[in-house]
Short mmCIF file of C-alpha atoms in Angstrom, two decimals:
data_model
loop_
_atom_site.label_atom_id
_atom_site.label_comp_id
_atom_site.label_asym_id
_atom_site.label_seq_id
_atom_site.Cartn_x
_atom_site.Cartn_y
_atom_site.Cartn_z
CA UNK A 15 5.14 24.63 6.69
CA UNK A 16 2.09 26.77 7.63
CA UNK A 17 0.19 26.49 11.06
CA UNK A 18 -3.05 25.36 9.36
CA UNK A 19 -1.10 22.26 8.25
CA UNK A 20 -0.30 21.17 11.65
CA UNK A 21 -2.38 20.18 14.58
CA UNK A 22 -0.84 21.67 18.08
CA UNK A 23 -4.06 20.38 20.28
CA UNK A 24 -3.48 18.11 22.95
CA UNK A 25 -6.48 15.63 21.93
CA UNK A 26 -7.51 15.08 18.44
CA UNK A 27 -11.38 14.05 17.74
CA UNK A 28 -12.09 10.84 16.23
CA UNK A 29 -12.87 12.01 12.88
CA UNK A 30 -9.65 13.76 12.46
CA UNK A 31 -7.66 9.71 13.82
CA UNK A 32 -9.60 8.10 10.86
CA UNK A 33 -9.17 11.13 8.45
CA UNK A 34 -5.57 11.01 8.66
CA UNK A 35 -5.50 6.77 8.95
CA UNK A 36 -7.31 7.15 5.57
CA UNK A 37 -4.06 8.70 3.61
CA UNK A 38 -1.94 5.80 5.59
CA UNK A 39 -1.05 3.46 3.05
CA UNK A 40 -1.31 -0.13 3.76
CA UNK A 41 -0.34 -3.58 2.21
CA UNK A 42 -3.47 -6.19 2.61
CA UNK A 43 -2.76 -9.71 4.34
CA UNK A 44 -5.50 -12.31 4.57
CA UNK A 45 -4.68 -13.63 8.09
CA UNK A 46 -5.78 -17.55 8.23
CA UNK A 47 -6.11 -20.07 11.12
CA UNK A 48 -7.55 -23.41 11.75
CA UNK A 49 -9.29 -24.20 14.97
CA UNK A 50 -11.27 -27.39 16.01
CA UNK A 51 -11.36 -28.57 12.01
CA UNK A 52 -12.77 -25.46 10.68
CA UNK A 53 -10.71 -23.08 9.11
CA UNK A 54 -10.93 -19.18 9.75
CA UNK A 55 -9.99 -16.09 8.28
CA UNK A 56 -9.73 -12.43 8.19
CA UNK A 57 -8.18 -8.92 6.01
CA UNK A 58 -5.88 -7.28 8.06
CA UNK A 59 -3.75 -3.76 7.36
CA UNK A 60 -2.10 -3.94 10.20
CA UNK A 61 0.77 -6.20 9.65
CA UNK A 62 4.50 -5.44 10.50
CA UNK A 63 7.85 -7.11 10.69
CA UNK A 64 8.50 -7.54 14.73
CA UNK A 65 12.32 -8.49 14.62
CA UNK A 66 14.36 -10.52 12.67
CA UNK A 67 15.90 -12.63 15.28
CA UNK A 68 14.03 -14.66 16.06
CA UNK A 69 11.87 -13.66 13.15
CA UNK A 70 8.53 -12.77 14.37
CA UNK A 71 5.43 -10.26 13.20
CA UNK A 72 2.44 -8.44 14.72
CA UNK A 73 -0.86 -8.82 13.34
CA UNK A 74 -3.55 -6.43 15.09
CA UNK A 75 -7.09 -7.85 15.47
CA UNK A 76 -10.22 -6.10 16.55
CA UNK A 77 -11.37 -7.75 19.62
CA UNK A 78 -15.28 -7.61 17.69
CA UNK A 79 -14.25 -9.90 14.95
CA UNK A 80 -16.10 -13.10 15.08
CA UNK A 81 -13.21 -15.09 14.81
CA UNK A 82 -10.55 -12.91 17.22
CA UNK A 83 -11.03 -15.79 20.36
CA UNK A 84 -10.34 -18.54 17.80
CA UNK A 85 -6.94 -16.96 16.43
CA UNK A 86 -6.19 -16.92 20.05
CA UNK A 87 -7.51 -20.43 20.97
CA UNK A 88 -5.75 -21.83 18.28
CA UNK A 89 -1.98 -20.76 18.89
CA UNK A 90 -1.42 -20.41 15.43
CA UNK A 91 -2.10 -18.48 12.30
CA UNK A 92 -1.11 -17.79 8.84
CA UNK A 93 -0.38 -14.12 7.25
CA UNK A 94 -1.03 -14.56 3.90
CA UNK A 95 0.15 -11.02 1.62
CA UNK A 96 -2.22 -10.59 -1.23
CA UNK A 97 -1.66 -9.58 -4.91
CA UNK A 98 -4.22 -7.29 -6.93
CA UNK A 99 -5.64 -9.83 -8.68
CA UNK A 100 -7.20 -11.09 -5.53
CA UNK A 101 -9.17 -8.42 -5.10
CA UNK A 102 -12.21 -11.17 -5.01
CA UNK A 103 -10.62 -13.55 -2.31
CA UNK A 104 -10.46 -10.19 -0.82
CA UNK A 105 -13.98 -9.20 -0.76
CA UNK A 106 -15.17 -12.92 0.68
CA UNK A 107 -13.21 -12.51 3.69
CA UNK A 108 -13.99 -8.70 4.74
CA UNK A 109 -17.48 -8.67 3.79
CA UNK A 110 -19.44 -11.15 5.94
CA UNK A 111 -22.34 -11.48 3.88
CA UNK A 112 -19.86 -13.72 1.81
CA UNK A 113 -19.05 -15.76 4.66
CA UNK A 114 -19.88 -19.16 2.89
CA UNK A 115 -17.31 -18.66 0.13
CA UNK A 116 -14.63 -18.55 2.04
CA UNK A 117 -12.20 -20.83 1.43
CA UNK A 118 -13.62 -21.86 -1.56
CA UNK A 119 -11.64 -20.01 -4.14
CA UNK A 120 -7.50 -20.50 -4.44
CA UNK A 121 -5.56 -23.57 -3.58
CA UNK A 122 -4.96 -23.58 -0.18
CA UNK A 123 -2.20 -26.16 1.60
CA UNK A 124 -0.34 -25.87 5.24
CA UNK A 125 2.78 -25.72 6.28
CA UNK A 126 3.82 -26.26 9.48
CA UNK A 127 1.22 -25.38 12.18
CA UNK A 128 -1.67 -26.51 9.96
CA UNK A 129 -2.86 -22.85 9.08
CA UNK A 130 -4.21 -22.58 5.86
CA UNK A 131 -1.72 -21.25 3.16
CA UNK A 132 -2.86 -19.76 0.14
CA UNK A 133 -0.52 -20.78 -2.80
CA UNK A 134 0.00 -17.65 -4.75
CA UNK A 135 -0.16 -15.27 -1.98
CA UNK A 136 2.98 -12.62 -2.72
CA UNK A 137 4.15 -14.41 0.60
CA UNK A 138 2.93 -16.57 3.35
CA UNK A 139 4.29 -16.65 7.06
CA UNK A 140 2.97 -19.76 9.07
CA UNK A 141 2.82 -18.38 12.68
CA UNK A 142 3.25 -19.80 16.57
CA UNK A 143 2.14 -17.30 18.52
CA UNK A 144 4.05 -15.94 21.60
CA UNK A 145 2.15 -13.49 23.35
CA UNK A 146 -1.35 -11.28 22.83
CA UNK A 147 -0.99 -7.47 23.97
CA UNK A 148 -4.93 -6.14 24.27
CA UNK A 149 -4.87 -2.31 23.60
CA UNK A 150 -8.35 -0.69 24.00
CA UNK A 151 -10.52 -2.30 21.08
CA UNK A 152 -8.20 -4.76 19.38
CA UNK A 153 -5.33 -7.38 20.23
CA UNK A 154 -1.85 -7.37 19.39
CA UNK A 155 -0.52 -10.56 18.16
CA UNK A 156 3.25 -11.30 18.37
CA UNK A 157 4.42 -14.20 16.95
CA UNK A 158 7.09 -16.16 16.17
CA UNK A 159 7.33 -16.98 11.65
CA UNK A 160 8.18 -20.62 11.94
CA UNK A 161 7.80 -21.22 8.15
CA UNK A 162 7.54 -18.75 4.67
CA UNK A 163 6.36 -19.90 1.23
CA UNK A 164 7.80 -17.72 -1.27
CA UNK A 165 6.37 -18.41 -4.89
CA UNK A 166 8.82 -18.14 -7.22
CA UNK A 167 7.43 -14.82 -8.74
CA UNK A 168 6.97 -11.29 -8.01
CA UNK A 169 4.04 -9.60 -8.29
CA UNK A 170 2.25 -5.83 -7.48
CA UNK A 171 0.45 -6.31 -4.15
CA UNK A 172 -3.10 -4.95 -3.08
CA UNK A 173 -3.01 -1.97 -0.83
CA UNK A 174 -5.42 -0.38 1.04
CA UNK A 175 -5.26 3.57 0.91
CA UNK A 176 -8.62 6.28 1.66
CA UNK A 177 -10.58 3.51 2.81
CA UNK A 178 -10.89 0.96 -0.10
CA UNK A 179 -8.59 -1.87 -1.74
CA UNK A 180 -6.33 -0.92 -4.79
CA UNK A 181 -3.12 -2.20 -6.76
CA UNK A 182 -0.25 0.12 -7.38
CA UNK A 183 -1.84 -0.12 -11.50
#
């Protein structure tokens, strides 16, 4: 491997972080709660398996999203992994000039803590959550999966790769 390939600096500027973040390939979860009768949702990339005993996941949140305190607030969420056909559903909830649709579009039911499930997601985990880790501009959330819908199908699921949404296609 050449030199020019590799970075040996101590610090690395911001453009470089996002630059290289662009070319690291993501699945896309729509992450849903309910909170005081409203429900409330966001796209997150930054979903991972935690352990598997008890089973649990992260979810990481930017602490500027106008629904972060509520996800907190409420205790519970839903991660909810999208397929490439929903590249729509996907659009309402990152874009928030399309703030009014959400939840309009899909069949949406609940499970077990009342987060809103959407019913041909690749797979749903209904959430408790256990503990919030704040790191600089966004929060960790560890929780514990306390129920899964698993439709009975496979399907290809959205990714998001060099800063836009895409199916494996």
């Amino acid at each position: 491997m050449s030199d020019t390939a590799i970075s040996r600096q101590e610090s690395i500027s911001l453009d470089e972080f996002r630059h290289g973040m662009r070319r690291l390939t993501a699945g896309v979860s729509l992450v849903t709660t309910e909170f005081q009768g409203e429900k409330l949702g966001l796209i997150a990339t930054s979903v991972s398996s935690l352990a598997a005993e008890p089973p649990s996941l992260l979810v990481c949140v930017n602490r500027s999203a106008s629904s972060h305190d509520a996800f907190i607030a409420a205790g519970h969420f839903a991660v909810n992994v999208l397929r490439e056909q929903h590249d729509d559903l996907c659009a309402q909830f990152s874009q928030s000039s399309r703030r009014a649709e959400r939840f309009q579009n899909g069949t949406w039911q609940t499970l077990n803590t009342g987060a809103p499930i959407l019913a041909d997601a690749l797979v749903s985990f209904d959430c408790q959550l256990e503990k919030v880790v704040e790191w600089n501009t966004h929060s960790v959330l560890l929780a514990r999966i306390v129920g899964i819908a698993l439709p009975g199908e496979a399907a290809e699921p959205m990714i998001y790769f060099n800063s836009g949404f895409h199916s494996l296609g």
